[in-house]
């Protein structure tokens, strides 16, 4: 529905800042426009939540001499393109949405300005077995990640938002903030009248199958959507439950954590709070066991990936 470029904006003080500029695909308006609208609505609702990459501004771009951006299959810069821009601050999101249909059909390209993240902080680099060549995060670290993700998703649900597109590519770890960040909210949905139990449960199952299972095991759950571009209809038609299949590499995962993942995939959880409570209990039990082991041995376990400040 959109493409993301590295860009620069100048603030009211005249300072130039590097950002990520997410621009709607001009040849996919019917598909992309509702997603773009929903992302602005959701990010406006979640802008104060730690761990949600914030929308810095939004607006419209009108190119002077061409109607299209450089094609996807050619590594061309857009630096030579010129045109007009209409910028809206976060507090003007409602005005932007009012103009969205009109401006788009007049040939303007809607955009979002977002903080530019370091791709090396994406959790694929530290959790996916293909990227790590078979190395895994310690279970303790995976539990901390899971608890932080639950923190974010719990606020989502409290604000009547379901995220839905839980692929690991959308999760980052920032060493600076010692925390998880979630990006790409265009498949998320805001339900002002409230979330149904089925919507909550589906969001939790997808969280388990595509994100948490990936973090603990290095792969998505069997049958889950693979990482990569996914259309909305693919996500909405995804399975409502999954069955865990453990491998030799998963022997390092404690039975209590396996049980949590199995129950999560089987759609047995009805709230993020209950899931987070179980993860927190498993974490406390694990660090207690680890402390006992360290007290009785001089060997220190290898550390990989995350650190706690």
C-alpha positions as protocol buffer text, in pm:
chain_id: "A"
residue {
  index: 1
  type: UNK
  ca { x: 0 y: 0 z: 0 }
}
residue {
  index: 2
  type: UNK
  ca { x: 295 y: 233 z: 49 }
}
residue {
  index: 3
  type: UNK
  ca { x: 668 y: 277 z: -3 }
}
residue {
  index: 4
  type: UNK
  ca { x: 915 y: 415 z: 248 }
}
residue {
  index: 5
  type: UNK
  ca { x: 1203 y: 648 z: 163 }
}
residue {
  index: 6
  type: UNK
  ca { x: 1475 y: 811 z: 365 }
}
residue {
  index: 7
  type: UNK
  ca { x: 1396 y: 1181 z: 378 }
}
residue {
  index: 8
  type: UNK
  ca { x: 1455 y: 1506 z: 563 }
}
residue {
  index: 9
  type: UNK
  ca { x: 1224 y: 1761 z: 720 }
}
residue {
  index: 10
  type: UNK
  ca { x: 1289 y: 2108 z: 852 }
}
residue {
  index: 11
  type: UNK
  ca { x: 1121 y: 2200 z: 1178 }
}
residue {
  index: 12
  type: UNK
  ca { x: 999 y: 2543 z: 1287 }
}
residue {
  index: 13
  type: UNK
  ca { x: 1343 y: 2619 z: 1435 }
}
residue {
  index: 14
  type: UNK
  ca { x: 1503 y: 2560 z: 1096 }
}
residue {
  index: 15
  type: UNK
  ca { x: 1671 y: 2236 z: 1199 }
}
residue {
  index: 16
  type: UNK
  ca { x: 1689 y: 1952 z: 945 }
}
residue {
  index: 17
  type: UNK
  ca { x: 1614 y: 1603 z: 1070 }
}
residue {
  index: 18
  type: UNK
  ca { x: 1644 y: 1268 z: 892 }
}
residue {
  index: 19
  type: UNK
  ca { x: 1321 y: 1070 z: 889 }
}
residue {
  index: 20
  type: UNK
  ca { x: 1141 y: 784 z: 717 }
}
residue {
  index: 21
  type: UNK
  ca { x: 883 y: 908 z: 465 }
}
residue {
  index: 22
  type: UNK
  ca { x: 602 y: 663 z: 396 }
}
residue {
  index: 23
  type: UNK
  ca { x: 429 y: 753 z: 68 }
}
residue {
  index: 24
  type: UNK
  ca { x: 111 y: 596 z: -64 }
}
residue {
  index: 25
  type: UNK
  ca { x: 145 y: 401 z: -389 }
}
residue {
  index: 26
  type: UNK
  ca { x: -19 y: 613 z: -657 }
}
residue {
  index: 27
  type: UNK
  ca { x: -124 y: 307 z: -860 }
}
residue {
  index: 28
  type: UNK
  ca { x: -298 y: 131 z: -567 }
}
residue {
  index: 29
  type: UNK
  ca { x: -542 y: 398 z: -449 }
}
residue {
  index: 30
  type: UNK
  ca { x: -848 y: 177 z: -403 }
}
residue {
  index: 31
  type: UNK
  ca { x: -651 y: -66 z: -188 }
}
residue {
  index: 32
  type: UNK
  ca { x: -414 y: 177 z: -19 }
}
residue {
  index: 33
  type: UNK
  ca { x: -639 y: 468 z: 73 }
}
residue {
  index: 34
  type: UNK
  ca { x: -838 y: 291 z: 350 }
}
residue {
  index: 35
  type: UNK
  ca { x: -515 y: 154 z: 498 }
}
residue {
  index: 36
  type: UNK
  ca { x: -350 y: 495 z: 497 }
}
residue {
  index: 37
  type: UNK
  ca { x: -654 y: 650 z: 664 }
}
residue {
  index: 38
  type: UNK
  ca { x: -663 y: 381 z: 931 }
}
residue {
  index: 39
  type: UNK
  ca { x: -292 y: 417 z: 1007 }
}
residue {
  index: 40
  type: UNK
  ca { x: -328 y: 791 z: 1071 }
}
residue {
  index: 41
  type: UNK
  ca { x: -626 y: 727 z: 1300 }
}
residue {
  index: 42
  type: UNK
  ca { x: -446 y: 452 z: 1493 }
}
residue {
  index: 43
  type: UNK
  ca { x: -117 y: 642 z: 1531 }
}
residue {
  index: 44
  type: UNK
  ca { x: -308 y: 946 z: 1654 }
}
residue {
  index: 45
  type: UNK
  ca { x: -464 y: 724 z: 1923 }
}
residue {
  index: 46
  type: UNK
  ca { x: -133 y: 560 z: 2018 }
}
residue {
  index: 47
  type: UNK
  ca { x: 110 y: 852 z: 1989 }
}
residue {
  index: 48
  type: UNK
  ca { x: 181 y: 871 z: 2363 }
}
residue {
  index: 49
  type: UNK
  ca { x: 252 y: 498 z: 2405 }
}
residue {
  index: 50
  type: UNK
  ca { x: 617 y: 397 z: 2460 }
}
residue {
  index: 51
  type: UNK
  ca { x: 716 y: 136 z: 2204 }
}
residue {
  index: 52
  type: UNK
  ca { x: 491 y: 265 z: 1925 }
}
residue {
  index: 53
  type: UNK
  ca { x: 696 y: 442 z: 1658 }
}
residue {
  index: 54
  type: UNK
  ca { x: 521 y: 782 z: 1651 }
}
residue {
  index: 55
  type: UNK
  ca { x: 385 y: 973 z: 1356 }
}
residue {
  index: 56
  type: UNK
  ca { x: 581 y: 1300 z: 1341 }
}
residue {
  index: 57
  type: UNK
  ca { x: 360 y: 1461 z: 1079 }
}
residue {
  index: 58
  type: UNK
  ca { x: 150 y: 1380 z: 775 }
}
residue {
  index: 59
  type: UNK
  ca { x: 67 y: 1559 z: 454 }
}
residue {
  index: 60
  type: UNK
  ca { x: 52 y: 1561 z: 76 }
}
residue {
  index: 61
  type: UNK
  ca { x: 319 y: 1582 z: -195 }
}
residue {
  index: 62
  type: UNK
  ca { x: 247 y: 1712 z: -547 }
}
residue {
  index: 63
  type: UNK
  ca { x: 528 y: 1644 z: -794 }
}
residue {
  index: 64
  type: UNK
  ca { x: 605 y: 1907 z: -1060 }
}
residue {
  index: 65
  type: UNK
  ca { x: 697 y: 1722 z: -1378 }
}
residue {
  index: 66
  type: UNK
  ca { x: 618 y: 1356 z: -1313 }
}
residue {
  index: 67
  type: UNK
  ca { x: 321 y: 1178 z: -1164 }
}
residue {
  index: 68
  type: UNK
  ca { x: 504 y: 874 z: -1031 }
}
residue {
  index: 69
  type: UNK
  ca { x: 790 y: 802 z: -795 }
}
residue {
  index: 70
  type: UNK
  ca { x: 1094 y: 603 z: -914 }
}
residue {
  index: 71
  type: UNK
  ca { x: 993 y: 240 z: -985 }
}
residue {
  index: 72
  type: UNK
  ca { x: 1045 y: -25 z: -718 }
}
residue {
  index: 73
  type: UNK
  ca { x: 1282 y: -234 z: -927 }
}
residue {
  index: 74
  type: UNK
  ca { x: 1531 y: 48 z: -989 }
}
residue {
  index: 75
  type: UNK
  ca { x: 1748 y: 183 z: -705 }
}
residue {
  index: 76
  type: UNK
  ca { x: 1689 y: 545 z: -797 }
}
residue {
  index: 77
  type: UNK
  ca { x: 1690 y: 839 z: -560 }
}
residue {
  index: 78
  type: UNK
  ca { x: 1404 y: 1086 z: -547 }
}
residue {
  index: 79
  type: UNK
  ca { x: 1639 y: 1376 z: -470 }
}
residue {
  index: 80
  type: UNK
  ca { x: 1595 y: 1532 z: -813 }
}
residue {
  index: 81
  type: UNK
  ca { x: 1216 y: 1543 z: -787 }
}
residue {
  index: 82
  type: UNK
  ca { x: 1057 y: 1877 z: -709 }
}
residue {
  index: 83
  type: UNK
  ca { x: 708 y: 1986 z: -619 }
}
residue {
  index: 84
  type: UNK
  ca { x: 483 y: 2120 z: -348 }
}
residue {
  index: 85
  type: UNK
  ca { x: 415 y: 1980 z: -3 }
}
residue {
  index: 86
  type: UNK
  ca { x: 128 y: 2044 z: 236 }
}
residue {
  index: 87
  type: UNK
  ca { x: 229 y: 1954 z: 591 }
}
residue {
  index: 88
  type: UNK
  ca { x: 7 y: 1872 z: 890 }
}
residue {
  index: 89
  type: UNK
  ca { x: 126 y: 1834 z: 1247 }
}
residue {
  index: 90
  type: UNK
  ca { x: 7 y: 1554 z: 1471 }
}
residue {
  index: 91
  type: UNK
  ca { x: -260 y: 1783 z: 1619 }
}
residue {
  index: 92
  type: UNK
  ca { x: -393 y: 1844 z: 1266 }
}
residue {
  index: 93
  type: UNK
  ca { x: -451 y: 1479 z: 1177 }
}
residue {
  index: 94
  type: UNK
  ca { x: -829 y: 1531 z: 1160 }
}
residue {
  index: 95
  type: UNK
  ca { x: -786 y: 1808 z: 902 }
}
residue {
  index: 96
  type: UNK
  ca { x: -554 y: 1584 z: 700 }
}
residue {
  index: 97
  type: UNK
  ca { x: -812 y: 1304 z: 700 }
}
residue {
  index: 98
  type: UNK
  ca { x: -1083 y: 1546 z: 585 }
}
residue {
  index: 99
  type: UNK
  ca { x: -875 y: 1630 z: 276 }
}
residue {
  index: 100
  type: UNK
  ca { x: -741 y: 1280 z: 212 }
}
residue {
  index: 101
  type: UNK
  ca { x: -989 y: 1166 z: -57 }
}
residue {
  index: 102
  type: UNK
  ca { x: -1000 y: 1501 z: -236 }
}
residue {
  index: 103
  type: UNK
  ca { x: -627 y: 1563 z: -246 }
}
residue {
  index: 104
  type: UNK
  ca { x: -550 y: 1205 z: -352 }
}
residue {
  index: 105
  type: UNK
  ca { x: -786 y: 1220 z: -648 }
}
residue {
  index: 106
  type: UNK
  ca { x: -633 y: 1553 z: -746 }
}
residue {
  index: 107
  type: UNK
  ca { x: -296 y: 1383 z: -790 }
}
residue {
  index: 108
  type: UNK
  ca { x: -138 y: 1457 z: -453 }
}
residue {
  index: 109
  type: UNK
  ca { x: 53 y: 1176 z: -281 }
}
residue {
  index: 110
  type: UNK
  ca { x: -31 y: 1130 z: 90 }
}
residue {
  index: 111
  type: UNK
  ca { x: 267 y: 1071 z: 318 }
}
residue {
  index: 112
  type: UNK
  ca { x: 354 y: 1001 z: 680 }
}
residue {
  index: 113
  type: UNK
  ca { x: 677 y: 1117 z: 844 }
}
residue {
  index: 114
  type: UNK
  ca { x: 811 y: 868 z: 1099 }
}
residue {
  index: 115
  type: UNK
  ca { x: 1136 y: 828 z: 1296 }
}
residue {
  index: 116
  type: UNK
  ca { x: 1398 y: 644 z: 1093 }
}
residue {
  index: 117
  type: UNK
  ca { x: 1499 y: 321 z: 1265 }
}
residue {
  index: 118
  type: UNK
  ca { x: 1822 y: 128 z: 1226 }
}
residue {
  index: 119
  type: UNK
  ca { x: 1749 y: -190 z: 1028 }
}
residue {
  index: 120
  type: UNK
  ca { x: 2009 y: -377 z: 1231 }
}
residue {
  index: 121
  type: UNK
  ca { x: 1779 y: -332 z: 1533 }
}
residue {
  index: 122
  type: UNK
  ca { x: 1505 y: -536 z: 1368 }
}
residue {
  index: 123
  type: UNK
  ca { x: 1431 y: -852 z: 1568 }
}
residue {
  index: 124
  type: UNK
  ca { x: 1477 y: -1068 z: 1260 }
}
residue {
  index: 125
  type: UNK
  ca { x: 1852 y: -1016 z: 1302 }
}
residue {
  index: 126
  type: UNK
  ca { x: 1854 y: -1147 z: 1659 }
}
residue {
  index: 127
  type: UNK
  ca { x: 1569 y: -1400 z: 1658 }
}
residue {
  index: 128
  type: UNK
  ca { x: 1523 y: -1558 z: 1314 }
}
residue {
  index: 129
  type: UNK
  ca { x: 1723 y: -1881 z: 1289 }
}
residue {
  index: 130
  type: UNK
  ca { x: 1808 y: -1812 z: 927 }
}
residue {
  index: 131
  type: UNK
  ca { x: 1976 y: -1483 z: 1011 }
}
residue {
  index: 132
  type: UNK
  ca { x: 2142 y: -1601 z: 1333 }
}
residue {
  index: 133
  type: UNK
  ca { x: 2260 y: -1929 z: 1174 }
}
residue {
  index: 134
  type: UNK
  ca { x: 2098 y: -2140 z: 1441 }
}
residue {
  index: 135
  type: UNK
  ca { x: 2185 y: -1930 z: 1744 }
}
residue {
  index: 136
  type: UNK
  ca { x: 1899 y: -1841 z: 1976 }
}
residue {
  index: 137
  type: UNK
  ca { x: 1831 y: -1570 z: 2228 }
}
residue {
  index: 138
  type: UNK
  ca { x: 1843 y: -1693 z: 2587 }
}
residue {
  index: 139
  type: UNK
  ca { x: 1491 y: -1777 z: 2702 }
}
residue {
  index: 140
  type: UNK
  ca { x: 1524 y: -1509 z: 2970 }
}
residue {
  index: 141
  type: UNK
  ca { x: 1573 y: -1244 z: 2700 }
}
residue {
  index: 142
  type: UNK
  ca { x: 1285 y: -1380 z: 2493 }
}
residue {
  index: 143
  type: UNK
  ca { x: 1057 y: -1358 z: 2796 }
}
residue {
  index: 144
  type: UNK
  ca { x: 1155 y: -996 z: 2855 }
}
residue {
  index: 145
  type: UNK
  ca { x: 1075 y: -916 z: 2492 }
}
residue {
  index: 146
  type: UNK
  ca { x: 740 y: -1092 z: 2518 }
}
residue {
  index: 147
  type: UNK
  ca { x: 645 y: -904 z: 2835 }
}
residue {
  index: 148
  type: UNK
  ca { x: 729 y: -570 z: 2672 }
}
residue {
  index: 149
  type: UNK
  ca { x: 526 y: -656 z: 2362 }
}
residue {
  index: 150
  type: UNK
  ca { x: 234 y: -743 z: 2590 }
}
residue {
  index: 151
  type: UNK
  ca { x: 271 y: -399 z: 2752 }
}
residue {
  index: 152
  type: UNK
  ca { x: 215 y: -232 z: 2413 }
}
residue {
  index: 153
  type: UNK
  ca { x: -63 y: -462 z: 2295 }
}
residue {
  index: 154
  type: UNK
  ca { x: -248 y: -430 z: 2626 }
}
residue {
  index: 155
  type: UNK
  ca { x: -278 y: -54 z: 2572 }
}
residue {
  index: 156
  type: UNK
  ca { x: -387 y: -118 z: 2212 }
}
residue {
  index: 157
  type: UNK
  ca { x: -676 y: -330 z: 2327 }
}
residue {
  index: 158
  type: UNK
  ca { x: -766 y: -88 z: 2605 }
}
residue {
  index: 159
  type: UNK
  ca { x: -798 y: 178 z: 2334 }
}
residue {
  index: 160
  type: UNK
  ca { x: -1007 y: -51 z: 2110 }
}
residue {
  index: 161
  type: UNK
  ca { x: -728 y: -118 z: 1859 }
}
residue {
  index: 162
  type: UNK
  ca { x: -618 y: -455 z: 1721 }
}
residue {
  index: 163
  type: UNK
  ca { x: -276 y: -472 z: 1557 }
}
residue {
  index: 164
  type: UNK
  ca { x: -323 y: -797 z: 1356 }
}
residue {
  index: 165
  type: UNK
  ca { x: -6 y: -788 z: 1139 }
}
residue {
  index: 166
  type: UNK
  ca { x: 233 y: -938 z: 1395 }
}
residue {
  index: 167
  type: UNK
  ca { x: 519 y: -1047 z: 1169 }
}
residue {
  index: 168
  type: UNK
  ca { x: 862 y: -1017 z: 1328 }
}
residue {
  index: 169
  type: UNK
  ca { x: 974 y: -765 z: 1063 }
}
residue {
  index: 170
  type: UNK
  ca { x: 752 y: -513 z: 1241 }
}
residue {
  index: 171
  type: UNK
  ca { x: 937 y: -546 z: 1574 }
}
residue {
  index: 172
  type: UNK
  ca { x: 1258 y: -365 z: 1667 }
}
residue {
  index: 173
  type: UNK
  ca { x: 1478 y: -359 z: 1975 }
}
residue {
  index: 174
  type: UNK
  ca { x: 1630 y: -23 z: 2066 }
}
residue {
  index: 175
  type: UNK
  ca { x: 1939 y: -49 z: 2286 }
}
residue {
  index: 176
  type: UNK
  ca { x: 1913 y: 324 z: 2361 }
}
residue {
  index: 177
  type: UNK
  ca { x: 1567 y: 287 z: 2517 }
}
residue {
  index: 178
  type: UNK
  ca { x: 1611 y: -73 z: 2632 }
}
residue {
  index: 179
  type: UNK
  ca { x: 1281 y: -154 z: 2474 }
}
residue {
  index: 180
  type: UNK
  ca { x: 1072 y: -297 z: 2194 }
}
residue {
  index: 181
  type: UNK
  ca { x: 930 y: -79 z: 1917 }
}
residue {
  index: 182
  type: UNK
  ca { x: 643 y: -172 z: 1682 }
}
residue {
  index: 183
  type: UNK
  ca { x: 610 y: -23 z: 1333 }
}
residue {
  index: 184
  type: UNK
  ca { x: 370 y: -34 z: 1039 }
}
residue {
  index: 185
  type: UNK
  ca { x: 20 y: 13 z: 1180 }
}
residue {
  index: 186
  type: UNK
  ca { x: -173 y: 29 z: 850 }
}
residue {
  index: 187
  type: UNK
  ca { x: -334 y: -313 z: 896 }
}
residue {
  index: 188
  type: UNK
  ca { x: -434 y: -229 z: 1255 }
}
residue {
  index: 189
  type: UNK
  ca { x: -797 y: -142 z: 1315 }
}
residue {
  index: 190
  type: UNK
  ca { x: -963 y: 104 z: 1553 }
}
residue {
  index: 191
  type: UNK
  ca { x: -1310 y: -1 z: 1671 }
}
residue {
  index: 192
  type: UNK
  ca { x: -1455 y: 298 z: 1858 }
}
residue {
  index: 193
  type: UNK
  ca { x: -1751 y: 93 z: 1983 }
}
residue {
  index: 194
  type: UNK
  ca { x: -1519 y: -157 z: 2148 }
}
residue {
  index: 195
  type: UNK
  ca { x: -1347 y: -485 z: 2063 }
}
residue {
  index: 196
  type: UNK
  ca { x: -1533 y: -813 z: 2044 }
}
residue {
  index: 197
  type: UNK
  ca { x: -1390 y: -1122 z: 2220 }
}
residue {
  index: 198
  type: UNK
  ca { x: -1327 y: -1276 z: 1876 }
}
residue {
  index: 199
  type: UNK
  ca { x: -1121 y: -976 z: 1761 }
}
residue {
  index: 200
  type: UNK
  ca { x: -910 y: -985 z: 2077 }
}
residue {
  index: 201
  type: UNK
  ca { x: -857 y: -1358 z: 2052 }
}
residue {
  index: 202
  type: UNK
  ca { x: -757 y: -1340 z: 1684 }
}
residue {
  index: 203
  type: UNK
  ca { x: -504 y: -1067 z: 1761 }
}
residue {
  index: 204
  type: UNK
  ca { x: -354 y: -1277 z: 2041 }
}
residue {
  index: 205
  type: UNK
  ca { x: -331 y: -1590 z: 1824 }
}
residue {
  index: 206
  type: UNK
  ca { x: -154 y: -1398 z: 1547 }
}
residue {
  index: 207
  type: UNK
  ca { x: 80 y: -1247 z: 1806 }
}
residue {
  index: 208
  type: UNK
  ca { x: 168 y: -1597 z: 1919 }
}
residue {
  index: 209
  type: UNK
  ca { x: 200 y: -1759 z: 1577 }
}
residue {
  index: 210
  type: UNK
  ca { x: 398 y: -1491 z: 1395 }
}
residue {
  index: 211
  type: UNK
  ca { x: 589 y: -1296 z: 1663 }
}
residue {
  index: 212
  type: UNK
  ca { x: 630 y: -1478 z: 1995 }
}
residue {
  index: 213
  type: UNK
  ca { x: 678 y: -1825 z: 1846 }
}
residue {
  index: 214
  type: UNK
  ca { x: 939 y: -1669 z: 1616 }
}
residue {
  index: 215
  type: UNK
  ca { x: 1119 y: -1501 z: 1906 }
}
residue {
  index: 216
  type: UNK
  ca { x: 1145 y: -1820 z: 2112 }
}
residue {
  index: 217
  type: UNK
  ca { x: 1210 y: -2076 z: 1836 }
}
residue {
  index: 218
  type: UNK
  ca { x: 1360 y: -1879 z: 1547 }
}
residue {
  index: 219
  type: UNK
  ca { x: 1065 y: -1955 z: 1316 }
}
residue {
  index: 220
  type: UNK
  ca { x: 694 y: -1883 z: 1279 }
}
residue {
  index: 221
  type: UNK
  ca { x: 442 y: -2140 z: 1401 }
}
residue {
  index: 222
  type: UNK
  ca { x: 351 y: -2417 z: 1153 }
}
residue {
  index: 223
  type: UNK
  ca { x: 83 y: -2290 z: 916 }
}
residue {
  index: 224
  type: UNK
  ca { x: 126 y: -1921 z: 1005 }
}
residue {
  index: 225
  type: UNK
  ca { x: 169 y: -1652 z: 741 }
}
residue {
  index: 226
  type: UNK
  ca { x: 531 y: -1612 z: 643 }
}
residue {
  index: 227
  type: UNK
  ca { x: 722 y: -1287 z: 687 }
}
residue {
  index: 228
  type: UNK
  ca { x: 711 y: -1060 z: 387 }
}
residue {
  index: 229
  type: UNK
  ca { x: 443 y: -850 z: 216 }
}
residue {
  index: 230
  type: UNK
  ca { x: 96 y: -961 z: 322 }
}
residue {
  index: 231
  type: UNK
  ca { x: -227 y: -822 z: 186 }
}
residue {
  index: 232
  type: UNK
  ca { x: -510 y: -738 z: 426 }
}
residue {
  index: 233
  type: UNK
  ca { x: -729 y: -1020 z: 299 }
}
residue {
  index: 234
  type: UNK
  ca { x: -451 y: -1273 z: 368 }
}
residue {
  index: 235
  type: UNK
  ca { x: -425 y: -1158 z: 730 }
}
residue {
  index: 236
  type: UNK
  ca { x: -802 y: -1149 z: 779 }
}
residue {
  index: 237
  type: UNK
  ca { x: -838 y: -1505 z: 644 }
}
residue {
  index: 238
  type: UNK
  ca { x: -551 y: -1644 z: 853 }
}
residue {
  index: 239
  type: UNK
  ca { x: -621 y: -1939 z: 1082 }
}
residue {
  index: 240
  type: UNK
  ca { x: -794 y: -1876 z: 1414 }
}
residue {
  index: 241
  type: UNK
  ca { x: -574 y: -2127 z: 1596 }
}
residue {
  index: 242
  type: UNK
  ca { x: -257 y: -2331 z: 1545 }
}
residue {
  index: 243
  type: UNK
  ca { x: -89 y: -2638 z: 1687 }
}
residue {
  index: 244
  type: UNK
  ca { x: 267 y: -2619 z: 1816 }
}
residue {
  index: 245
  type: UNK
  ca { x: 530 y: -2859 z: 1685 }
}
residue {
  index: 246
  type: UNK
  ca { x: 854 y: -2868 z: 1880 }
}
residue {
  index: 247
  type: UNK
  ca { x: 1197 y: -2958 z: 1741 }
}
residue {
  index: 248
  type: UNK
  ca { x: 1526 y: -3067 z: 1893 }
}
residue {
  index: 249
  type: UNK
  ca { x: 1638 y: -2703 z: 1921 }
}
residue {
  index: 250
  type: UNK
  ca { x: 1334 y: -2626 z: 2137 }
}
residue {
  index: 251
  type: UNK
  ca { x: 1451 y: -2849 z: 2423 }
}
residue {
  index: 252
  type: UNK
  ca { x: 1612 y: -2540 z: 2580 }
}
residue {
  index: 253
  type: UNK
  ca { x: 1264 y: -2386 z: 2628 }
}
residue {
  index: 254
  type: UNK
  ca { x: 1120 y: -2465 z: 2975 }
}
residue {
  index: 255
  type: UNK
  ca { x: 796 y: -2668 z: 2984 }
}
residue {
  index: 256
  type: UNK
  ca { x: 611 y: -2374 z: 3143 }
}
residue {
  index: 257
  type: UNK
  ca { x: 698 y: -2146 z: 2850 }
}
residue {
  index: 258
  type: UNK
  ca { x: 609 y: -2415 z: 2595 }
}
residue {
  index: 259
  type: UNK
  ca { x: 273 y: -2455 z: 2766 }
}
residue {
  index: 260
  type: UNK
  ca { x: 208 y: -2079 z: 2740 }
}
residue {
  index: 261
  type: UNK
  ca { x: 286 y: -2081 z: 2368 }
}
residue {
  index: 262
  type: UNK
  ca { x: 75 y: -2392 z: 2309 }
}
residue {
  index: 263
  type: UNK
  ca { x: -223 y: -2237 z: 2488 }
}
residue {
  index: 264
  type: UNK
  ca { x: -174 y: -1907 z: 2303 }
}
residue {
  index: 265
  type: UNK
  ca { x: -169 y: -2079 z: 1963 }
}
residue {
  index: 266
  type: UNK
  ca { x: -477 y: -2281 z: 2058 }
}
residue {
  index: 267
  type: UNK
  ca { x: -673 y: -1957 z: 2125 }
}
residue {
  index: 268
  type: UNK
  ca { x: -702 y: -2027 z: 2497 }
}
residue {
  index: 269
  type: UNK
  ca { x: -613 y: -1672 z: 2604 }
}
residue {
  index: 270
  type: UNK
  ca { x: -884 y: -1407 z: 2613 }
}
residue {
  index: 271
  type: UNK
  ca { x: -680 y: -1108 z: 2728 }
}
residue {
  index: 272
  type: UNK
  ca { x: -329 y: -968 z: 2698 }
}
residue {
  index: 273
  type: UNK
  ca { x: -321 y: -919 z: 3074 }
}
residue {
  index: 274
  type: UNK
  ca { x: -358 y: -1293 z: 3139 }
}
residue {
  index: 275
  type: UNK
  ca { x: -85 y: -1373 z: 2887 }
}
residue {
  index: 276
  type: UNK
  ca { x: 150 y: -1116 z: 3037 }
}
residue {
  index: 277
  type: UNK
  ca { x: 88 y: -1249 z: 3387 }
}
residue {
  index: 278
  type: UNK
  ca { x: 186 y: -1601 z: 3279 }
}
residue {
  index: 279
  type: UNK
  ca { x: 498 y: -1476 z: 3100 }
}
residue {
  index: 280
  type: UNK
  ca { x: 596 y: -1273 z: 3407 }
}
residue {
  index: 281
  type: UNK
  ca { x: 555 y: -1575 z: 3634 }
}
residue {
  index: 282
  type: UNK
  ca { x: 764 y: -1789 z: 3397 }
}
residue {
  index: 283
  type: UNK
  ca { x: 1030 y: -1519 z: 3393 }
}
residue {
  index: 284
  type: UNK
  ca { x: 1047 y: -1499 z: 3772 }
}
residue {
  index: 285
  type: UNK
  ca { x: 1075 y: -1877 z: 3797 }
}
residue {
  index: 286
  type: UNK
  ca { x: 1349 y: -1884 z: 3533 }
}
residue {
  index: 287
  type: UNK
  ca { x: 1568 y: -1615 z: 3684 }
}
residue {
  index: 288
  type: UNK
  ca { x: 1524 y: -1782 z: 4022 }
}
residue {
  index: 289
  type: UNK
  ca { x: 1647 y: -2112 z: 3876 }
}
residue {
  index: 290
  type: UNK
  ca { x: 1933 y: -1936 z: 3696 }
}
residue {
  index: 291
  type: UNK
  ca { x: 2042 y: -1762 z: 4015 }
}
residue {
  index: 292
  type: UNK
  ca { x: 2050 y: -2095 z: 4196 }
}
residue {
  index: 293
  type: UNK
  ca { x: 2263 y: -2244 z: 3917 }
}
residue {
  index: 294
  type: UNK
  ca { x: 2505 y: -1949 z: 3920 }
}
residue {
  index: 295
  type: UNK
  ca { x: 2545 y: -1974 z: 4296 }
}
residue {
  index: 296
  type: UNK
  ca { x: 2652 y: -2337 z: 4262 }
}
residue {
  index: 297
  type: UNK
  ca { x: 2882 y: -2299 z: 3957 }
}
residue {
  index: 298
  type: UNK
  ca { x: 3159 y: -2070 z: 3842 }
}
residue {
  index: 299
  type: UNK
  ca { x: 3058 y: -2111 z: 3478 }
}
residue {
  index: 300
  type: UNK
  ca { x: 2866 y: -1812 z: 3341 }
}
residue {
  index: 301
  type: UNK
  ca { x: 2618 y: -1861 z: 3055 }
}
residue {
  index: 302
  type: UNK
  ca { x: 2689 y: -1700 z: 2718 }
}
residue {
  index: 303
  type: UNK
  ca { x: 2496 y: -1381 z: 2649 }
}
residue {
  index: 304
  type: UNK
  ca { x: 2363 y: -1297 z: 2309 }
}
residue {
  index: 305
  type: UNK
  ca { x: 2157 y: -1005 z: 2186 }
}
residue {
  index: 306
  type: UNK
  ca { x: 1973 y: -798 z: 2442 }
}
residue {
  index: 307
  type: UNK
  ca { x: 2103 y: -634 z: 2755 }
}
residue {
  index: 308
  type: UNK
  ca { x: 1910 y: -492 z: 3044 }
}
residue {
  index: 309
  type: UNK
  ca { x: 1998 y: -148 z: 3177 }
}
